[in-house]
Structures are given as C-alpha cells and as structure tokens.
Amino acid sequence: MKPYFYPLLIFLLLVFCSSCEKQKEKINFPKTDLGQSALIPKPLNIQASYNAFGLGKNTVIYTDKQDTLYSKVGQFLSKKIQFRTTLSLPLNASTEPENQDAPENSIFILESKNTALSASESYELEIKQDSILIQAPTPEAAFRGVQTLLQLIPEKSNDTLTNSSLWVIPAGKITDRPTFGYRGTMLDVARHFFTVEEVKKYIDLIAYYKLNVLHLHLTDDQGWRIEVKSWPKLTEIGGKTEVGGEAGGFYTQSDYQEIVEYAAERFITIIPEIDMPGHTNAASLSYPFLDGTGKPLKSYTGTRVGFSSFNTRKDTVYSFLDDVIRELAAITPGPYIHIGGDESFVTKKKDYKYFVERVEGIVQKHGKNMIGWDEIVEADISPKTIAQHWRTEENALKAAEKGNKVILSPAKKAYLDMKYDSLSKHGLDWAGHITVDSAYIWNPSTFVKDLPTESILGIEAPLWSETISNSSEMEYLAFPRVIGYAELGWSTPENRNWEDYKTRLARQLHFLEKNNVNFYRSPLIEW
Amino acid sequence: MKPYFYPLLIFLLLVFCSSCEKQKEKINFPKTDLGQSALIPKPLNIQASYNAFGLGKNTVIYTDKQDTLYSKVGQFLSKKIQFRTTLSLPLNASTEPENQDAPENSIFILESKNTALSASESYELEIKQDSILIQAPTPEAAFRGVQTLLQLIPEKSNDTLTNSSLWVIPAGKITDRPTFGYRGTMLDVARHFFTVEEVKKYIDLIAYYKLNVLHLHLTDDQGWRIEVKSWPKLTEIGGKTEVGGEAGGFYTQSDYQEIVEYAAERFITIIPEIDMPGHTNAASLSYPFLDGTGKPLKSYTGTRVGFSSFNTRKDTVYSFLDDVIRELAAITPGPYIHIGGDESFVTKKKDYKYFVERVEGIVQKHGKNMIGWDEIVEADISPKTIAQHWRTEENALKAAEKGNKVILSPAKKAYLDMKYDSLSKHGLDWAGHITVDSAYIWNPSTFVKDLPTESILGIEAPLWSETISNSSEMEYLAFPRVIGYAELGWSTPENRNWEDYKTRLARQLHFLEKNNVNFYRSPLIEW
C-alpha cells in the first residue's frame, strides 16, 4: 500500500466510527433518569446533581416583592405545597430575599438578571442542598418554573428524628423554555354546559402541565353560554338548552370574569369564541332578526352541524355583533377573540367572506386579534388574524402564504373528543380513534407538509362536548391525552420519545388521583 | 390572714403544681417521633435535627485505620448497606479520614477522644447534612453505633435527577450507652440440633438489636453437640440423637470456631454450656463410667428432666471434665464457661455441692469464669462465679449476698420457649404464657425484690428447643419477643414505654421480612 493511503484510511475509519456512534445514539434513546420521570413536559436541559433539598416546615419562600405578580406566584407555590404536603410555608415572612439573615432552607423566586432568559416563559430552576432558586424574566415564566418544582415534590415524605417530615426534592439545574408560545386546549361549553367550578378544575389541571391557553367555545346551535347585557335574551332563551335536552346554563359576565381571573393567576389566557356565521341557531332563536336561513326557528338539542346561519347582509346583525364583541372584549384581558367560522354550510361563499371580513373589523376595533377556524382563510383577512387548522391542510398552507399564523389542531391527531378505541366510553370517531400513543407520536412542526415552522403559533387540543356533560366525562376524554399535547407544545422534538414519555406519564398517577381526575387508564401505560 | 402565711401558701401551691406537672408527664408519655420509631433499643439521648443526610453511590466510609477492628466495623457497615440498598460503598478508599480532600458525603467511624464516652459500649452518632460521624471508645461501641445508623436507613429510596437513588437518613445527634453490659439470649442446640448456618442467622439478627451474648446450651440428656477431640464418642454416640428421634448432629471444633468468629465480628460473646452433673444422659451413654445413677443407660429422645447424673465421686470424671473444659476453653475467646447445674434431681445435695466446687476449679484453671443456673449458689462458689437466675428468687438473693453477680432469666418473663398464648404454634407453658407485651413490661432492675441493682450483670432470654427444630420454628418463638429483651437490656427504664415500643416494633416489619424471619405476627402490634 502506498504510504499516502494511510491518512486516507484513518480518515475513512473515523468517519465510519462516528456514523456508527450516531446510529447507536438513535437506537438507545436515553431513558429518563429517576426524578426526571416526574416531569411533563420534558424540560429543555437538565444538569442533574446527585443530591437533594429537604422541603419541610422550616422552608420559607421569598419572591421579588417589587412586582406583586412574583409574590402571587409565590403564594400559588405555597398553596400547592400545602395541598401536597400539608406544610404551611410562609411567604416573604420577615427579611428581604438578599438578606444575610435569610434562613438556609429557602425557596427564592426572583426576576432574572440573566439575559439568556429572554423568552417570556424561559426560566432557570436551580435546586441545591440548602436552597432553591427560580429565576425568570417574567412572573409568567416563574410560574412555569414553579410547576416543574411542584412536579419534583415526591409523593411520600421522609422521616426525620423530629416529629415533622421532609419532602426530599432532587437537586440539579433545569434550564427551560417552550417550543411554542401558544399551547392550548379548547372546551366546548355550548353543546353541554360546564359550571364555573368544573372549568376552574380543568384550568388548574392543565396549568400543572404548562398549557397557557384555554379556548372556550361559548356558543353553538344548542346553546349560548355568555351573558350579553345589551342582548339579554341570548342567555334567557339561548342559554336554556343543550344537547340531549337537559337544562343548559350560561355564565354571567361576573362568572366569566371569575374564570378569567382564575386562569390569569395560572398565566393562562382565556380565548372566548362566538361561533358564526354558522352554528348560530341558539342566537337566532333568541333574536330571530339574526337568522339568515329563513327557515322556522326552534331550539336544537341534536348533534348535527351546518344548518344555521346569521343574515350576513343586515346592518343590524353587525350592530348586534358590535355589542356582543364590545362587551366580551371588555371582560377579556387576553389579546384574542375567536369568531369560529367553521362549517357555515348554508352561508353563501361570498356572504361568508363578507361576513368574516366585517367581523374582523369589529374585533380589531375593540382592540383584539381575531382567530377563526381554518375556513376563514377564504376571506380577505388581515395578516394579524390567526387561522386555527382543524381539517383542511390547504387552508393552513393558504394562511401561511398570506402571512397569517396558524394554530395546529388537526382533528385526526389533536381532537380530544375522538374515542380512544372502539371500547371508549365517550367520544366520537368521525376523525378516527386516537390512542394515547397516537395522540403523542407526531411532530407539530412538520405535521402539515410544507407549512413553514415560522407560521406556526402553537398547538391546541379541542374538546367538543356532544358526548360529555360533566367533569368526570370531560376528564375521561382529556386525560391523559391533553398531557401529551402539553409536551408537544413545550418540549423540543429531540427531547420527545414515546418510550420515555410512557414512563413519565405513568408517574402522573399520584397527581391525577390526588386531584380526583377521572382519567382514562390506557392499557398502553403501566400506571 | 397573718402576713407570714403568704410565703407558706406560695410554697404549698408550688409543691402542688409541681406534683401536678409530674402526674401529667406520666400520663402523656411522649410518643416517638417519626424516624426515631425505627430505633430499637431506644437510645439514651437523641437531639433531633430537622434535616437529613443523603446516602448514595458517592458516599464513602472512613475508619480509624490504626486499629483494624475499626475498619472491620466499617466493612460490616458497608456490607449491610449493600444488602439494604445495593450501594457498594468504598472503605478507606484513598485519603485519610482527617484529610481535607475527603469527599463531603462521608461516613466516619473514629475512636473517640471524648472522655465522656468511657463505657466500652457507649457511642456518639452524629448525622449531619454532609457527613455522618460515629465516635466510640472501642470498636465494639462503634459497632453498636453502626446498628443505630443501619436502623435509620429508610426502606424506600428517594429519586434524584440522575440515574441513582439516595437513601435519606434523618439527621441528629445520638448519645447512647447500654444499661447492662450483659445482654444475651440462649439457644438450646441439644434438644434439637441447629446447623451452623441457622445459628449464624440468629446471631446476625440479634446483633441488629445490640445483644452482645449468645449462650449455647451444647449438651443435655438428648444430645452432645460439641466435638471433644480427646473423647470422640461424645459426638459419635451422644451427638446422634435428639428430641423426637431425629438424626441430631454436632459441631466440629472448626464449626464452633466458625460460629465464634462470626459472633465476634458482631461483638457478640459465645458462652458455651456443658450442663452437669444432671442433664448428662448423652455423655454417660457415650462413656458409661461417667454415670452416677447406676441405672441402665439408653439414648433418650423424650422431654423429661432430672433423671441423669454424673458420678461426682470418681476422679476419672474430673479428668474427663478437665479435658472437655480445656478443649472448650481453647476455642472460646470469651471469658465465660457455663456449667449448667440445673435440675440435678438425682444427685445428692452434698455430691452436687462437691461437684460444682470442683468443676469451678477446673473452669478457673483454664482461665475462664464460671456461670451456672441459680441452683449453683447452694455450693461454696467463688465471688467471681455468676449465677443465672431462672426459677428460684431465693437463689438470686443468696448469690447477691455472697457477692456473686446475677444474670436475670426469670422463666415467667424471659423464657422464649413459653407459648405466646393457647394458640401458639410452638412452645411450652409450664411457666405460663408470655405475650409480647408481658415479655416487655417489666423492669429487670427491680424484678427480683430486694436484689441490689449492682448485683445484676444483665439479662438473658433462653430459648429451649423441646418444641422447635429449625430456623423457622426458632424464629417464631424468638421474634418479636427477643427484640423486647434487647431493649430491656439496653435502654433505661425512663426511656421504655409499651405504647411507644409497640410503634417501634411495628416498624421492624421491613427488616424482619427482608431477612426472611418467620416472626410471630402478634395481634397486639399494628404491623
């Protein structure tokens, strides 16, 4: 062999070995380490310490007091720790956080001076033997970090030689931020009404998994669920029915504000949806001048879709909508109002477009951004408006082309009301069955072919309520799948793996049971 | 009221209040705190910290290396930790204990420079967040401290964010020493033979509860269990039988030495007993010249007592005994040889006294201290000799009067072979039933009225084996009662309380199950 062949040979061997190494990494996906298996969504980066912090009755919480939102995050942490452990930890008790007198056994929640933490939900959680430090650029980010900390509190306490227990929290440094800024779920309170308490329970549960949006589908053919003071019959008449003929119900504006505030304490944005111009039978029944079909109006408690429509060519309809959206915008601090726009099968195409464009103007006039189901891209919408992709991929691509952001809710992957399988106690199956693994194993960033990542605002898992009418039934369909959607929205594709997720999901048992969640015990998971 | 009454009134009030306070203390005995409930015997003093040490794969053990016994104690600890946790902790790995490079997460076992720790079994165990320190004046004392530490290792580990667990040990400082220097149990291997492995298992179990004596009842009418090289028929003939007619068995001297060494590693003294002049049928059957009854000799597999006797007036009997005791003394590093002396119903009183006195001379000639059952006080024994009280309180008092020390084994309280109750699967009942609470609720220091505390060497719980023939049956009678005797021997009366002990005994479940102990699940204990 010629001597100059040697370096070439070595080079080729090195290339070969390195590709083998890569192959190996792919196959042996690193299984989650012990305490890490408590965490969903999987954090971006974990530097594990072989060590622990003892959470106990001497632990105190300090927060940045300049911003009262930081101290509210501290209060939230303290309340949740009490629920989990019965420990009642004082918040900002006596000394300043930076004070030398601060007891050793402290949890600090501080505004970050670290410029690396720029994204509004990025945080750093450092757990050392003698202290815990959450650093975040915003209270919202601090709140996300608090969920990670809560997930690390073990189910069982450890004995001390005193009469008080310690909850031993594994040590390490977690640097984390979400992949998508929009991570939501939708609840249809129109087909069946859900009480304020039921909605609050759902909000509390999804907050634990770092979701940040709850979209409320407030109106449909079967019921109108939000008080509009200038149009009282909407709830007086339209609120009295629901699927199956039960009593229905509605939220007073004060009820709604209670929900909004409860969500805001968990840094969850409520997005109200008034579905139109279709799905409007309950509204037209309350005020018949709204109707655009000309057919006899009667209350509807079935589950068909696509038979109702507003009259899109009447100015009084837009005056009405101006009132509705004005009142709704006034009690909705979040930036969005959802106008539905799906399945308007009895609205002429040109009427539909005209309607969407005029309503967009009204929404924007009241200082909000419009969201609509993917059909709205047929209209000439402004680039600020957001399309929620649920059925037609062409619509998602069209939105991206126009420069509109897209929320991903593909029915066959992300609809929480699809049955798990043929034995599923509740749910529909028009988009197929969605098992717990199928719900998890997809990549939102690449799911719609050719949809540019930069067009994707985030993901949302809608829960339509034709087949469910209370918390227990709602939880059966939502859990555990919604936990997987939370991870799809937060964690990077590199950090996601079904085998690893499965283990972590099984570890949620204690949380779900302690919170009386009627979750579906999928046989795929070793609970 | 005259003014000088006021001081008197105040004085009386103070006396009254103080007596109330005492009354209250008596009633509200402080219940054991969490981690403390793992501990039997109850340590003398516990200063609890609200804190913990994380035992894990990075933990290292350092001992005083000058004395190899300290490092053996360290080895023992390491081995037991491995059994409990699978952790394999290095011992005296690289650096000196005092070295600054010593890793933080260390366990130190050091010779004490603290003069307060003078008693040979007193130790101090300090568990801090970053280190554990056992200080003791002797390796034996360090070994006792190691048991306390082992008892504090929790059943369940805690997760870390790495792939390794931590076992969280509660922190605090324990200062401890035994009430009695002699804390024993006896095993009758004569009525039924127990294998070396069975005896070793028993030794290992009692070491965990800080007993320091195992008395082996090696010979009786039904069998001779120890090889005597100069008199081989003792085992060739006398070793072949046992109660019920099974095969019997015996220990070669090397077997015995194996037991002695195994016990010594646990700082347990083996006390061998050659029971005589009664209980000697097996010996006389092997060498008929030993017999003093003149009746026909045949092997005996029943359970009667008091029918056999050596010939106390033959010099050859004493030559024989000189050989037996010489050989036994040579392989017994402990200071005692037990000569039995009980139930010699067919030996004349003056012959019995003569025999005991001559045998005492032989024992002492071979450098050992004699122990005998309480009947031996009838003889003119030396003040060094120890009487083991089992049946007649007068004998215990007589021993004390003579200046002899007494071991307390009152049958009605301390005999492990008494049935728990009428449903007991094994055991006898001639001294009554002994329930788990009755076995515990008595004070050795005051049990024999007028017996001065300074005459009490300690306590011993004998386990006669007429009704048991293997480890499983032995454990049924011994556990959990022997655990209580361990506490009676070690802990102060002020630190003992049934209600508190009951909780601690229930906590032994994991240890007993992990060690496959067939303990009696007394319904008095909430296991």
mmCIF file of N, CA and C in Angstrom, chain B residues 376-431:
data_model
loop_
_atom_site.group_PDB
_atom_site.id
_atom_site.type_symbol
_atom_site.label_atom_id
_atom_site.label_comp_id
_atom_site.label_asym_id
_atom_site.label_seq_id
_atom_site.Cartn_x
_atom_site.Cartn_y
_atom_site.Cartn_z
ATOM 1 N N ILE B 376 -26.645 -23.360 91.590
ATOM 2 C CA ILE B 376 -25.220 -23.472 91.981
ATOM 3 C C ILE B 376 -24.888 -22.688 93.246
ATOM 4 N N VAL B 377 -25.772 -21.740 93.640
ATOM 5 C CA VAL B 377 -25.458 -20.963 94.858
ATOM 6 C C VAL B 377 -25.479 -21.827 96.102
ATOM 7 N N GLU B 378 -26.055 -23.054 95.977
ATOM 8 C CA GLU B 378 -26.018 -23.984 97.124
ATOM 9 C C GLU B 378 -24.577 -24.380 97.443
ATOM 10 N N ALA B 379 -23.722 -24.366 96.438
ATOM 11 C CA ALA B 379 -22.310 -24.723 96.642
ATOM 12 C C ALA B 379 -21.542 -23.503 97.141
ATOM 13 N N ASP B 380 -20.318 -23.792 97.575
ATOM 14 C CA ASP B 380 -19.475 -22.704 98.091
ATOM 15 C C ASP B 380 -18.679 -22.124 96.919
ATOM 16 N N ILE B 381 -19.355 -21.307 96.136
ATOM 17 C CA ILE B 381 -18.740 -20.808 94.893
ATOM 18 C C ILE B 381 -17.928 -19.544 95.164
ATOM 19 N N SER B 382 -16.978 -19.276 94.263
ATOM 20 C CA SER B 382 -16.133 -18.083 94.414
ATOM 21 C C SER B 382 -16.914 -16.855 93.979
ATOM 22 N N PRO B 383 -16.546 -15.701 94.476
ATOM 23 C CA PRO B 383 -17.316 -14.490 94.153
ATOM 24 C C PRO B 383 -17.262 -14.131 92.671
ATOM 25 N N LYS B 384 -16.285 -14.675 91.946
ATOM 26 C CA LYS B 384 -16.185 -14.390 90.506
ATOM 27 C C LYS B 384 -17.262 -15.112 89.695
ATOM 28 N N THR B 385 -17.742 -16.217 90.287
ATOM 29 C CA THR B 385 -18.726 -17.045 89.568
ATOM 30 C C THR B 385 -20.070 -16.315 89.481
ATOM 31 N N ILE B 386 -20.752 -16.608 88.394
ATOM 32 C CA ILE B 386 -22.014 -15.899 88.114
ATOM 33 C C ILE B 386 -23.187 -16.874 88.133
ATOM 34 N N ALA B 387 -24.261 -16.422 88.821
ATOM 35 C CA ALA B 387 -25.462 -17.260 88.904
ATOM 36 C C ALA B 387 -26.510 -16.742 87.928
ATOM 37 N N GLN B 388 -27.071 -17.672 87.156
ATOM 38 C CA GLN B 388 -28.115 -17.269 86.204
ATOM 39 C C GLN B 388 -29.470 -17.618 86.792
ATOM 40 N N HIS B 389 -30.173 -16.572 87.219
ATOM 41 C CA HIS B 389 -31.471 -16.776 87.863
ATOM 42 C C HIS B 389 -32.525 -17.138 86.831
ATOM 43 N N TRP B 390 -33.168 -18.299 87.060
ATOM 44 C CA TRP B 390 -34.225 -18.711 86.127
ATOM 45 C C TRP B 390 -35.520 -19.049 86.844
ATOM 46 N N ARG B 391 -35.384 -19.614 88.101
ATOM 47 C CA ARG B 391 -36.633 -20.084 88.702
ATOM 48 C C ARG B 391 -36.823 -19.603 90.139
ATOM 49 N N THR B 392 -35.770 -19.721 90.994
ATOM 50 C CA THR B 392 -35.937 -19.502 92.429
ATOM 51 C C THR B 392 -35.336 -18.159 92.839
ATOM 52 N N GLU B 393 -36.205 -17.228 93.236
ATOM 53 C CA GLU B 393 -35.720 -15.892 93.596
ATOM 54 C C GLU B 393 -34.755 -15.945 94.779
ATOM 55 N N GLU B 394 -34.996 -16.904 95.715
ATOM 56 C CA GLU B 394 -34.110 -17.047 96.879
ATOM 57 C C GLU B 394 -32.672 -17.274 96.426
ATOM 58 N N ASN B 395 -32.493 -18.049 95.371
ATOM 59 C CA ASN B 395 -31.138 -18.320 94.871
ATOM 60 C C ASN B 395 -30.467 -17.047 94.367
ATOM 61 N N ALA B 396 -31.269 -16.201 93.678
ATOM 62 C CA ALA B 396 -30.722 -14.941 93.166
ATOM 63 C C ALA B 396 -30.278 -14.065 94.340
ATOM 64 N N LEU B 397 -31.142 -14.000 95.373
ATOM 65 C CA LEU B 397 -30.818 -13.166 96.548
ATOM 66 C C LEU B 397 -29.600 -13.717 97.281
ATOM 67 N N LYS B 398 -29.531 -15.059 97.401
ATOM 68 C CA LYS B 398 -28.393 -15.706 98.054
ATOM 69 C C LYS B 398 -27.092 -15.379 97.306
ATOM 70 N N ALA B 399 -27.140 -15.427 95.983
ATOM 71 C CA ALA B 399 -25.957 -15.109 95.170
ATOM 72 C C ALA B 399 -25.495 -13.685 95.470
ATOM 73 N N ALA B 400 -26.453 -12.752 95.477
ATOM 74 C CA ALA B 400 -26.114 -11.352 95.742
ATOM 75 C C ALA B 400 -25.480 -11.199 97.123
ATOM 76 N N GLU B 401 -26.058 -11.901 98.105
ATOM 77 C CA GLU B 401 -25.500 -11.853 99.474
ATOM 78 C C GLU B 401 -24.055 -12.317 99.511
ATOM 79 N N LYS B 402 -23.778 -13.351 98.728
ATOM 80 C CA LYS B 402 -22.424 -13.914 98.672
ATOM 81 C C LYS B 402 -21.473 -13.023 97.875
ATOM 82 N N GLY B 403 -22.038 -12.024 97.195
ATOM 83 C CA GLY B 403 -21.187 -11.149 96.366
ATOM 84 C C GLY B 403 -21.071 -11.613 94.931
ATOM 85 N N ASN B 404 -21.893 -12.595 94.561
ATOM 86 C CA ASN B 404 -21.874 -13.069 93.163
ATOM 87 C C ASN B 404 -22.810 -12.230 92.300
ATOM 88 N N LYS B 405 -22.407 -12.051 91.056
ATOM 89 C CA LYS B 405 -23.266 -11.344 90.105
ATOM 90 C C LYS B 405 -24.357 -12.297 89.611
ATOM 91 N N VAL B 406 -25.462 -11.687 89.207
ATOM 92 C CA VAL B 406 -26.617 -12.464 88.771
ATOM 93 C C VAL B 406 -27.015 -12.059 87.348
ATOM 94 N N ILE B 407 -27.282 -13.059 86.514
ATOM 95 C CA ILE B 407 -27.902 -12.821 85.194
ATOM 96 C C ILE B 407 -29.385 -13.122 85.350
ATOM 97 N N LEU B 408 -30.233 -12.216 84.865
ATOM 98 C CA LEU B 408 -31.674 -12.399 85.046
ATOM 99 C C LEU B 408 -32.316 -13.080 83.842
ATOM 100 N N SER B 409 -32.853 -14.289 84.103
ATOM 101 C CA SER B 409 -33.596 -15.024 83.076
ATOM 102 C C SER B 409 -34.846 -15.625 83.695
ATOM 103 N N PRO B 410 -35.646 -14.819 84.421
ATOM 104 C CA PRO B 410 -36.812 -15.398 85.098
ATOM 105 C C PRO B 410 -37.749 -16.041 84.088
ATOM 106 N N ALA B 411 -37.989 -17.330 84.275
ATOM 107 C CA ALA B 411 -38.732 -18.119 83.274
ATOM 108 C C ALA B 411 -40.066 -17.491 82.923
ATOM 109 N N LYS B 412 -40.782 -16.970 83.916
ATOM 110 C CA LYS B 412 -42.140 -16.489 83.631
ATOM 111 C C LYS B 412 -42.164 -15.175 82.850
ATOM 112 N N LYS B 413 -40.994 -14.532 82.718
ATOM 113 C CA LYS B 413 -40.900 -13.296 81.951
ATOM 114 C C LYS B 413 -39.988 -13.420 80.725
ATOM 115 N N ALA B 414 -38.907 -14.218 80.881
ATOM 116 C CA ALA B 414 -37.835 -14.145 79.878
ATOM 117 C C ALA B 414 -37.586 -15.435 79.105
ATOM 118 N N TYR B 415 -38.412 -16.463 79.328
ATOM 119 C CA TYR B 415 -38.188 -17.715 78.602
ATOM 120 C C TYR B 415 -38.854 -17.642 77.228
ATOM 121 N N LEU B 416 -37.999 -17.649 76.209
ATOM 122 C CA LEU B 416 -38.511 -17.519 74.836
ATOM 123 C C LEU B 416 -39.267 -18.761 74.376
ATOM 124 N N ASP B 417 -39.139 -19.862 75.144
ATOM 125 C CA ASP B 417 -39.844 -21.072 74.712
ATOM 126 C C ASP B 417 -41.236 -21.187 75.325
ATOM 127 N N MET B 418 -41.634 -20.197 76.106
ATOM 128 C CA MET B 418 -43.017 -20.220 76.593
ATOM 129 C C MET B 418 -43.934 -19.785 75.441
ATOM 130 N N LYS B 419 -45.104 -20.412 75.361
ATOM 131 C CA LYS B 419 -46.081 -20.048 74.333
ATOM 132 C C LYS B 419 -46.518 -18.592 74.493
ATOM 133 N N TYR B 420 -46.894 -17.976 73.372
ATOM 134 C CA TYR B 420 -47.477 -16.629 73.435
ATOM 135 C C TYR B 420 -48.859 -16.693 74.100
ATOM 136 N N ASP B 421 -49.642 -17.671 73.666
ATOM 137 C CA ASP B 421 -50.974 -17.884 74.222
ATOM 138 C C ASP B 421 -51.383 -19.298 73.871
ATOM 139 N N SER B 422 -52.619 -19.654 74.144
ATOM 140 C CA SER B 422 -53.015 -21.055 73.943
ATOM 141 C C SER B 422 -53.006 -21.448 72.465
ATOM 142 N N LEU B 423 -53.001 -20.455 71.565
ATOM 143 C CA LEU B 423 -52.995 -20.763 70.124
ATOM 144 C C LEU B 423 -51.589 -20.872 69.551
ATOM 145 N N SER B 424 -50.587 -20.637 70.381
ATOM 146 C CA SER B 424 -49.189 -20.629 69.946
ATOM 147 C C SER B 424 -48.830 -21.932 69.229
ATOM 148 N N LYS B 425 -48.185 -21.786 68.057
ATOM 149 C CA LYS B 425 -47.872 -22.976 67.260
ATOM 150 C C LYS B 425 -46.786 -23.836 67.898
ATOM 151 N N HIS B 426 -45.888 -23.193 68.652
ATOM 152 C CA HIS B 426 -44.819 -23.937 69.315
ATOM 153 C C HIS B 426 -44.728 -23.446 70.754
ATOM 154 N N GLY B 427 -43.873 -24.141 71.523
ATOM 155 C CA GLY B 427 -43.609 -23.663 72.878
ATOM 156 C C GLY B 427 -44.227 -24.512 73.970
ATOM 157 N N LEU B 428 -43.768 -24.233 75.184
ATOM 158 C CA LEU B 428 -44.262 -24.906 76.388
ATOM 159 C C LEU B 428 -45.058 -23.884 77.201
ATOM 160 N N ASP B 429 -45.623 -24.339 78.316
ATOM 161 C CA ASP B 429 -46.357 -23.368 79.127
ATOM 162 C C ASP B 429 -46.211 -23.584 80.619
ATOM 163 N N TRP B 430 -45.170 -24.334 81.019
ATOM 164 C CA TRP B 430 -45.055 -24.620 82.454
ATOM 165 C C TRP B 430 -44.835 -23.352 83.282
ATOM 166 N N ALA B 431 -44.250 -22.308 82.671
ATOM 167 C CA ALA B 431 -44.077 -21.049 83.413
ATOM 168 C C ALA B 431 -45.147 -20.033 83.021
#
